[in-house]
PDB file of C-alpha atoms in Angstrom:
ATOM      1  CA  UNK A  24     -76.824   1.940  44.550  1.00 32.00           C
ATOM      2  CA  UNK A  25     -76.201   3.889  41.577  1.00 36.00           C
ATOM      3  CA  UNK A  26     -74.756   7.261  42.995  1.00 34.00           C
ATOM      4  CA  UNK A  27     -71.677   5.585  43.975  1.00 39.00           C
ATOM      5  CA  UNK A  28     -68.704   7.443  43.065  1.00 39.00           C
ATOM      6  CA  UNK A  29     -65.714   6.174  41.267  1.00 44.00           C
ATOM      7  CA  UNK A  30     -63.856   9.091  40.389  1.00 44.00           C
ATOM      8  CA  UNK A  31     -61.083   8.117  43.246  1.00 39.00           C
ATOM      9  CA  UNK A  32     -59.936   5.580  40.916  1.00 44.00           C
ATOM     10  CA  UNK A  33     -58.720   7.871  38.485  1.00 52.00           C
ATOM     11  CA  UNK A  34     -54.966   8.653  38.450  1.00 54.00           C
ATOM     12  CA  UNK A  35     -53.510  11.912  39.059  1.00 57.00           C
ATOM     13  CA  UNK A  36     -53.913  14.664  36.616  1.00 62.00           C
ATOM     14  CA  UNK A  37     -57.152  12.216  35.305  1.00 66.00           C
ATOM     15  CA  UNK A  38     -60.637  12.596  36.139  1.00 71.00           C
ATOM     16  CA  UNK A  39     -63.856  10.087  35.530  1.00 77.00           C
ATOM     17  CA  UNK A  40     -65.353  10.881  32.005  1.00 80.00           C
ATOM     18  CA  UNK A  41     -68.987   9.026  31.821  1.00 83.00           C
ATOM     19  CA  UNK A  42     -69.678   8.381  27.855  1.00 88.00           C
ATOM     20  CA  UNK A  43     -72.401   5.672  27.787  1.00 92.00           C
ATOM     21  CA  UNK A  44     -75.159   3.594  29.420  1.00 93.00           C
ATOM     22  CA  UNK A  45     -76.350   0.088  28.283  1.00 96.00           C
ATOM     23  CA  UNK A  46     -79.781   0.069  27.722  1.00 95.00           C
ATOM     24  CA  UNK A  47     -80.798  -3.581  26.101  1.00 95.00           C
ATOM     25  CA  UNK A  48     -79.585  -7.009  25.301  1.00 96.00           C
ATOM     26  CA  UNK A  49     -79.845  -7.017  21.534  1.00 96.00           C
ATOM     27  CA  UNK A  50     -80.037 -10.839  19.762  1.00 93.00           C
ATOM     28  CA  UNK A  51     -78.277 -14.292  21.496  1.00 95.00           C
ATOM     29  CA  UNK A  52     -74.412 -13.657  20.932  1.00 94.00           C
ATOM     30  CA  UNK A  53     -73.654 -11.044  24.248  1.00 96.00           C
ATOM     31  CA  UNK A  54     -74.330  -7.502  21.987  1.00 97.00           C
ATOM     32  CA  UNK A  55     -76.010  -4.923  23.954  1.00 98.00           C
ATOM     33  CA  UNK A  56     -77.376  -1.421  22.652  1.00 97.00           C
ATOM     34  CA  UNK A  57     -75.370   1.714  24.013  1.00 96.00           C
ATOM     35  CA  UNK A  58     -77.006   5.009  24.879  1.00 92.00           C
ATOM     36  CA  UNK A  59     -73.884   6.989  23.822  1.00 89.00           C
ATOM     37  CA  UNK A  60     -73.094   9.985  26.009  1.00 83.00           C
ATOM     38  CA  UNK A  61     -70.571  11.534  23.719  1.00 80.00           C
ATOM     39  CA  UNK A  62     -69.940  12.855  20.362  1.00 74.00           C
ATOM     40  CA  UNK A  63     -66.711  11.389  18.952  1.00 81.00           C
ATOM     41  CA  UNK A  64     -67.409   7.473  19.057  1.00 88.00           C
ATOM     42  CA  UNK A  65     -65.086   6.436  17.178  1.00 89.00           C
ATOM     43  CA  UNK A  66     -62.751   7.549  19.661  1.00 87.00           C
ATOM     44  CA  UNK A  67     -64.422   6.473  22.782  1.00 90.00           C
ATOM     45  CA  UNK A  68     -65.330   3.126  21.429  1.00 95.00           C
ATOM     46  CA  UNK A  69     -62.118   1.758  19.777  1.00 95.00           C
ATOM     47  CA  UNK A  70     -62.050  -1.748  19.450  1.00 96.00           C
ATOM     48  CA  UNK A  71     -59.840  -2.352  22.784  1.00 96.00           C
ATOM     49  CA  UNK A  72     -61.530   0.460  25.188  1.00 95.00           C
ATOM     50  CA  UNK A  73     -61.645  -0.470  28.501  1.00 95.00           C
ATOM     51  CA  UNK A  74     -64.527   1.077  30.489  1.00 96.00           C
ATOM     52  CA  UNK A  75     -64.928   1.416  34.386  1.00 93.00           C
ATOM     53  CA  UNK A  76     -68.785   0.265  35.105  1.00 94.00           C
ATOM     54  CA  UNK A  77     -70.986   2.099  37.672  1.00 92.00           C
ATOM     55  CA  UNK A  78     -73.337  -0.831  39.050  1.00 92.00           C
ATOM     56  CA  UNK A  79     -74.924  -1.821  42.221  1.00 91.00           C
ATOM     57  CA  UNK A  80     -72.997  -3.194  44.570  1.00 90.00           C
ATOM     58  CA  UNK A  81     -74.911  -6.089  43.949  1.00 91.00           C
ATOM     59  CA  UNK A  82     -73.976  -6.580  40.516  1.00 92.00           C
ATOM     60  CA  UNK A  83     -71.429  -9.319  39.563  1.00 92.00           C
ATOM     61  CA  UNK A  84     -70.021  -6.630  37.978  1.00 93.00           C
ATOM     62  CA  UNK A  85     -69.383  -4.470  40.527  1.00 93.00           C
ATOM     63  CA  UNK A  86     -65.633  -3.211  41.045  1.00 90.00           C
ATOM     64  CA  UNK A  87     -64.995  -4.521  37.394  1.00 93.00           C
ATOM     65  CA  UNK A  88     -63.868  -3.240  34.012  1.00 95.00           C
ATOM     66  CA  UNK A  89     -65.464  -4.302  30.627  1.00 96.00           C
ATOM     67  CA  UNK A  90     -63.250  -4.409  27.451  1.00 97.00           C
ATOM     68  CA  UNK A  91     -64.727  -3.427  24.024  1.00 97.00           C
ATOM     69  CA  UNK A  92     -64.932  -5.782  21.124  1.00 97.00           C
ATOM     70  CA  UNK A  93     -66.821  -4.282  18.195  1.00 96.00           C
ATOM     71  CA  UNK A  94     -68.952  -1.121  17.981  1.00 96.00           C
ATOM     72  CA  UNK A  95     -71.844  -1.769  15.284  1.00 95.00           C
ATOM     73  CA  UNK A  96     -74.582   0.018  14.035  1.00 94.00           C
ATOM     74  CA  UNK A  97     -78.111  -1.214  13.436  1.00 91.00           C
ATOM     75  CA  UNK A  98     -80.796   0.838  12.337  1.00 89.00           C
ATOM     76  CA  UNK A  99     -78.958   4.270  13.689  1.00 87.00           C
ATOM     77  CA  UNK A 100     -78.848   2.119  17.241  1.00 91.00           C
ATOM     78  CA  UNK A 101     -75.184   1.786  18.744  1.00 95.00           C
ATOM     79  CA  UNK A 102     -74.661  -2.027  19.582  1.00 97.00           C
ATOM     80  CA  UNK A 103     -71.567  -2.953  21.079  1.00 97.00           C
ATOM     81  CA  UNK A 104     -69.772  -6.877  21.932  1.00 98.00           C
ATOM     82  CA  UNK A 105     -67.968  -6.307  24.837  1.00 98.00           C
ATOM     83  CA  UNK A 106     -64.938  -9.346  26.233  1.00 97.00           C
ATOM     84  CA  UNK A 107     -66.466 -11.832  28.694  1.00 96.00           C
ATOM     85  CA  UNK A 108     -70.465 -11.040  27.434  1.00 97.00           C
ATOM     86  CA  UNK A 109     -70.824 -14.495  25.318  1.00 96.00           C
ATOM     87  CA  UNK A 110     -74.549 -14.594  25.517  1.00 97.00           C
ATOM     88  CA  UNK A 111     -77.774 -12.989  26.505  1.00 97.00           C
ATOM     89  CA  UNK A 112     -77.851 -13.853  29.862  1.00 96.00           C
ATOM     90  CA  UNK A 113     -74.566 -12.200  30.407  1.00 96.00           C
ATOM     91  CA  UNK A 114     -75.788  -9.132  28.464  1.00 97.00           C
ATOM     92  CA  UNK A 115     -78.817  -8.573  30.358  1.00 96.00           C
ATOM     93  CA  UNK A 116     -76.674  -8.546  33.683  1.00 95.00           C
ATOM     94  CA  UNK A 117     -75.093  -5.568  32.667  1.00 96.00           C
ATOM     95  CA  UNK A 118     -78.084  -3.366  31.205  1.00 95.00           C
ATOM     96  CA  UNK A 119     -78.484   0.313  32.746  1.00 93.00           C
ATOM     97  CA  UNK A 120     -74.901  -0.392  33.730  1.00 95.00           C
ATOM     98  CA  UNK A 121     -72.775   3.498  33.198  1.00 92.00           C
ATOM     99  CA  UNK A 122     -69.575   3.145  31.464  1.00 94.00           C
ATOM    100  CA  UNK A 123     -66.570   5.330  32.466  1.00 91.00           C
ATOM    101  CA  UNK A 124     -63.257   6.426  30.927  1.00 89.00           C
ATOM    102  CA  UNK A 125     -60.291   7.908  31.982  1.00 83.00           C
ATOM    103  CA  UNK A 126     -60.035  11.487  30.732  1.00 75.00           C
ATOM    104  CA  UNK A 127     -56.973  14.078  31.578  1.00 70.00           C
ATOM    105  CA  UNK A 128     -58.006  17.024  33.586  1.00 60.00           C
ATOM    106  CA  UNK A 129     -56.276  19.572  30.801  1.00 60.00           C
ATOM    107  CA  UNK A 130     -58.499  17.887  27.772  1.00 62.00           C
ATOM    108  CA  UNK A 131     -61.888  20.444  27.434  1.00 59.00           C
ATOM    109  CA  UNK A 132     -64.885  18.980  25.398  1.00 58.00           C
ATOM    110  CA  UNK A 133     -65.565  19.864  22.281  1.00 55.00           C
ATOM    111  CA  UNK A 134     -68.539  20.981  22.230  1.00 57.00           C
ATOM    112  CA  UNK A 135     -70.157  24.373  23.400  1.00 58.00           C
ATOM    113  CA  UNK A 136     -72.800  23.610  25.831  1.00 64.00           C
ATOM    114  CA  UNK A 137     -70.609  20.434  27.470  1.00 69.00           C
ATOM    115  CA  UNK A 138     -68.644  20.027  30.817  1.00 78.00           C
ATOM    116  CA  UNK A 139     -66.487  17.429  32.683  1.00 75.00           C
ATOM    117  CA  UNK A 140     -67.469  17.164  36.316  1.00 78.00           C
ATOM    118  CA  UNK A 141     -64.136  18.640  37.500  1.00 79.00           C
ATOM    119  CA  UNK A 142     -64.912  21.674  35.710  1.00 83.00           C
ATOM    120  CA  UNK A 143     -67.696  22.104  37.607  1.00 90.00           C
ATOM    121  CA  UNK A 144     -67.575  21.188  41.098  1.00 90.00           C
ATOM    122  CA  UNK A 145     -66.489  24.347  43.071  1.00 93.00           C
ATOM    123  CA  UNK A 146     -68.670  26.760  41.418  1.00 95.00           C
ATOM    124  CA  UNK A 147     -70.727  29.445  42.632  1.00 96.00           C
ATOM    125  CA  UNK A 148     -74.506  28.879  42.421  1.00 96.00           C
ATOM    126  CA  UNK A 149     -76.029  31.923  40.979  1.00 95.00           C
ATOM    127  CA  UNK A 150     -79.817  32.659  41.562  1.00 94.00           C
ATOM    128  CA  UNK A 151     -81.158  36.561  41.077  1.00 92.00           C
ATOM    129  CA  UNK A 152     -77.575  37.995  40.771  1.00 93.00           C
ATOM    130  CA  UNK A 153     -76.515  36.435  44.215  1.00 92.00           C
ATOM    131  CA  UNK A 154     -74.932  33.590  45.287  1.00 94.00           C
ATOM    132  CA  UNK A 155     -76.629  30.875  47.278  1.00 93.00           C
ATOM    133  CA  UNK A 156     -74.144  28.193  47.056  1.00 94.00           C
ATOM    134  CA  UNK A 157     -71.378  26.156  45.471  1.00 96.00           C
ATOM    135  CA  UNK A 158     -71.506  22.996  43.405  1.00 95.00           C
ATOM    136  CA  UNK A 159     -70.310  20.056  45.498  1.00 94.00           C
ATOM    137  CA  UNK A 160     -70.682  17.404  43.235  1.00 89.00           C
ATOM    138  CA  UNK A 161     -72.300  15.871  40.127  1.00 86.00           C
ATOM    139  CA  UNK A 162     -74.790  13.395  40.085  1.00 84.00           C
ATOM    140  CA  UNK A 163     -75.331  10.709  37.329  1.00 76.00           C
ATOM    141  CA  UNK A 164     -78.428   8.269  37.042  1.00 74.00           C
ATOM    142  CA  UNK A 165     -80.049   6.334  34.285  1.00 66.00           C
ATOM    143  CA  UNK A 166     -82.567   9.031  34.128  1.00 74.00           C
ATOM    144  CA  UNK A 167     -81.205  12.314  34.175  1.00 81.00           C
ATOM    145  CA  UNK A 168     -78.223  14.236  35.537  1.00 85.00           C
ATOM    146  CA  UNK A 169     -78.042  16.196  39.261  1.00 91.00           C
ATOM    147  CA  UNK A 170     -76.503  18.945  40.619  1.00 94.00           C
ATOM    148  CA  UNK A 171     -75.695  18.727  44.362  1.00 93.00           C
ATOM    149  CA  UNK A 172     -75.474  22.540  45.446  1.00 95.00           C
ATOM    150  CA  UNK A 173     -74.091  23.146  48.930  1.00 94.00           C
ATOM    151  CA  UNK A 174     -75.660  26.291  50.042  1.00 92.00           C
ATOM    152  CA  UNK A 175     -74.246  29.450  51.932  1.00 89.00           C
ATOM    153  CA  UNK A 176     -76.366  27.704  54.908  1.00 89.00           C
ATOM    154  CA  UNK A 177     -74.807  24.504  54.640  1.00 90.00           C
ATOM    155  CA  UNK A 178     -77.448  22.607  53.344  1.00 90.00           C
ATOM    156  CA  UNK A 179     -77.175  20.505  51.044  1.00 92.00           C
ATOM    157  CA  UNK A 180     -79.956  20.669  47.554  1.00 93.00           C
ATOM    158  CA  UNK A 181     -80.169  18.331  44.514  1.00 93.00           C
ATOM    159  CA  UNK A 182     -81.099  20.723  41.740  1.00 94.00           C
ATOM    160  CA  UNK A 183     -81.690  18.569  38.157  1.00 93.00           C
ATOM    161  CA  UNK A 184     -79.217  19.506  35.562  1.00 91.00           C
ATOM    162  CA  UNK A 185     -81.650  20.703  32.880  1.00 90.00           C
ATOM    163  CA  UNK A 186     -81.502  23.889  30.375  1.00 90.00           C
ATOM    164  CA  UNK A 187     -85.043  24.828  32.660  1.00 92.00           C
ATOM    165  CA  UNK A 188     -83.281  24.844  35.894  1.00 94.00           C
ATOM    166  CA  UNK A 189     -79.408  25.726  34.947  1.00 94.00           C
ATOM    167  CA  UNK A 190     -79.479  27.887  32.373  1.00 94.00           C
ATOM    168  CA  UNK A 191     -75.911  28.997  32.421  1.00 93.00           C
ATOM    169  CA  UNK A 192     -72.734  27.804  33.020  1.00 92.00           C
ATOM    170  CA  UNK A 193     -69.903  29.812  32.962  1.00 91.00           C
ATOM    171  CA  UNK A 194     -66.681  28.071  33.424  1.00 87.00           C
ATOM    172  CA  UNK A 195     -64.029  30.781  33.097  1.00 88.00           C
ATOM    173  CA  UNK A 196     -65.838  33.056  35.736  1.00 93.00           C
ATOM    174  CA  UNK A 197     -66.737  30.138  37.999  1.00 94.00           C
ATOM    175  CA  UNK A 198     -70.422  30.578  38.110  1.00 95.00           C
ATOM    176  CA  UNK A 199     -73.480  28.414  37.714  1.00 95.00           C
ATOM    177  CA  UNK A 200     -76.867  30.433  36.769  1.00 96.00           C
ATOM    178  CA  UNK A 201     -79.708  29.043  38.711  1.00 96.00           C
ATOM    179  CA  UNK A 202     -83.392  29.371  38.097  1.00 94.00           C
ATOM    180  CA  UNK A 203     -84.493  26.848  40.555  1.00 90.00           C
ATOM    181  CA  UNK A 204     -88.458  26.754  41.601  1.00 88.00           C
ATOM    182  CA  UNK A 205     -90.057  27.831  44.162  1.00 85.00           C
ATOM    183  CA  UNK A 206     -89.418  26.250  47.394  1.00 84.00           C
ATOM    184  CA  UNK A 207     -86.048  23.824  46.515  1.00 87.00           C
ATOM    185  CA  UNK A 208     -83.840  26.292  48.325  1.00 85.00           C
ATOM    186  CA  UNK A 209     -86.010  27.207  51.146  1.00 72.00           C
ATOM    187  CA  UNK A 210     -89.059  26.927  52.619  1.00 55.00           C
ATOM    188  CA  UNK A 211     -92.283  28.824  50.782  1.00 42.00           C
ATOM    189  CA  UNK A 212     -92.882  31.587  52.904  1.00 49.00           C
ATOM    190  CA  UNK A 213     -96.866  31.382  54.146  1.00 49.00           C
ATOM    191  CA  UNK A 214     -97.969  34.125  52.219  1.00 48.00           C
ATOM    192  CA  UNK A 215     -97.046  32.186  49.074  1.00 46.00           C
ATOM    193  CA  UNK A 216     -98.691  28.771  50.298  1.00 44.00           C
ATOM    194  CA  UNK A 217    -101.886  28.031  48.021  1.00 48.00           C
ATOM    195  CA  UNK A 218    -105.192  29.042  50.052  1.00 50.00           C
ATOM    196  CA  UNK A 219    -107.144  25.610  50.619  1.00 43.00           C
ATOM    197  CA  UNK A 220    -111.293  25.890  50.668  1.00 50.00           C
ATOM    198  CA  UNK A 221    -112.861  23.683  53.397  1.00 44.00           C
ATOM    199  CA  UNK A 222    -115.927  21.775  53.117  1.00 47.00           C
ATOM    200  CA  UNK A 223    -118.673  23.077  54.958  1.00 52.00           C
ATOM    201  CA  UNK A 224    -118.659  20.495  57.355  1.00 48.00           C
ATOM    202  CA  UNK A 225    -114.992  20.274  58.663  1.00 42.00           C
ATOM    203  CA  UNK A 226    -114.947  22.717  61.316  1.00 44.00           C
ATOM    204  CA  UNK A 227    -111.872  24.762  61.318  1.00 41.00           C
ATOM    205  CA  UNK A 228    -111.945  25.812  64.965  1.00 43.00           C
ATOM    206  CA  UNK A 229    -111.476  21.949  66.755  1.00 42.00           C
ATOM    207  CA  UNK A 230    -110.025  18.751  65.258  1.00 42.00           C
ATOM    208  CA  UNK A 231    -112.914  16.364  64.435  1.00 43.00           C
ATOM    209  CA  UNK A 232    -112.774  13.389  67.041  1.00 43.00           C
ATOM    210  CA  UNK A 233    -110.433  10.585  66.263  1.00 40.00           C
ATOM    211  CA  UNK A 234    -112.535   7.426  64.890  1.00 40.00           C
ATOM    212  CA  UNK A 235    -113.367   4.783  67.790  1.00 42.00           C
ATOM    213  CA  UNK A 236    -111.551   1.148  67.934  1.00 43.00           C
ATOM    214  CA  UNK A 237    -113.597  -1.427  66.881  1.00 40.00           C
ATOM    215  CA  UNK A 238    -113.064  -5.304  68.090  1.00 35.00           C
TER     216      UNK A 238
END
């Protein structure tokens, strides 16, 4: 399972900082292309980095860290060698595999529209100037990111973390602007529910008779 979270191995005053995903085995020698989820690189991907992986448990990688080699680029595509990936087989073990780094809780990203977890679990959810909820925790999967909002309710809603849905975040007054649609937080109400036309032969008064057993 993918959702699996491995921020409990950080140490204290550290939290889990995800900066890339393997996409493809690239050529024979063990090199595998790197979706890179951050913008400083050359930092993240020193010769020597060690990255936590988030696999399935089924993995033979699972529970295990892979150490950087060599960081190349071909044709604008970010190809990395990692230490104990000699070949393609090996590569192609570890592809959609998430790579994680350490990163200290006091460290803010650099750029504008950019958060660590941390900074936003524990926010209030936002939606038509009043609160519905809190952010419980952050999802990550190959595809996209998710929001898990814990409502006033105590239900619990997966909201996708996209500029359509979550407009705003606003760290320093500890809100999250919602614009979620219809129906993720709550049931439509009936009014709202799309009118469906019946054929003129389904009667609307009785059930039609369930279809006889044939042997």
């Amino acid at each position: 399972m993918w959702w699996i979270p491995i921020s409990s191995q950080s140490p204290t005053g550290q939290t889990q900082l995800r900066v890339g995903r393997l996409t493809k085995a690239h050529g024979l020698k063990g090199a595998i292309k790197v979706e890179l989820y951050t913008d400083d690189p050359e930092r993240r991907f020193a010769p020597g980095s060690v990255f936590q992986l988030q696999v399935p448990t089924s993995s033979p990688w699972h529970g295990k860290n892979l150490e950087l080699i060599e960081l190349k680029w071909y044709n604008s595509h970010a190809v990395a060698f990692f230490k104990d990936v000699p070949d393609r087989s090996a590569a192609e073990a570890l592809i959609k595999a998430i790579l994680w780094v350490n990163q200290d809780l006091a460290e803010s990203p650099a750029e504008d529209d950019a958060w660590y977890d941390h900074q936003l679990v524990g926010l209030a959810v936002i939606r038509d100037d009043v609160k519905i909820g809190v952010v419980s925790r952050v999802d990550h999967f190959p595809s996209q990111d998710l929001l898990l909002v814990t409502t006033e309710s105590g239900a619990e809603v997966l909201v996708p973390f996209v500029k359509a849905f979550v407009p705003a975040v606003d760290v320093k007054t500890g809100t999250v602007t919602m614009t979620p649609p219809p129906g993720l937080f709550e049931d439509l109400p009936e009014e709202e529910l799309p009118d469906v036309e019946l054929p003129d032969d389904v009667s609307t008064t009785e059930e039609d008779p369930a279809p006889e057993a044939t042997v």
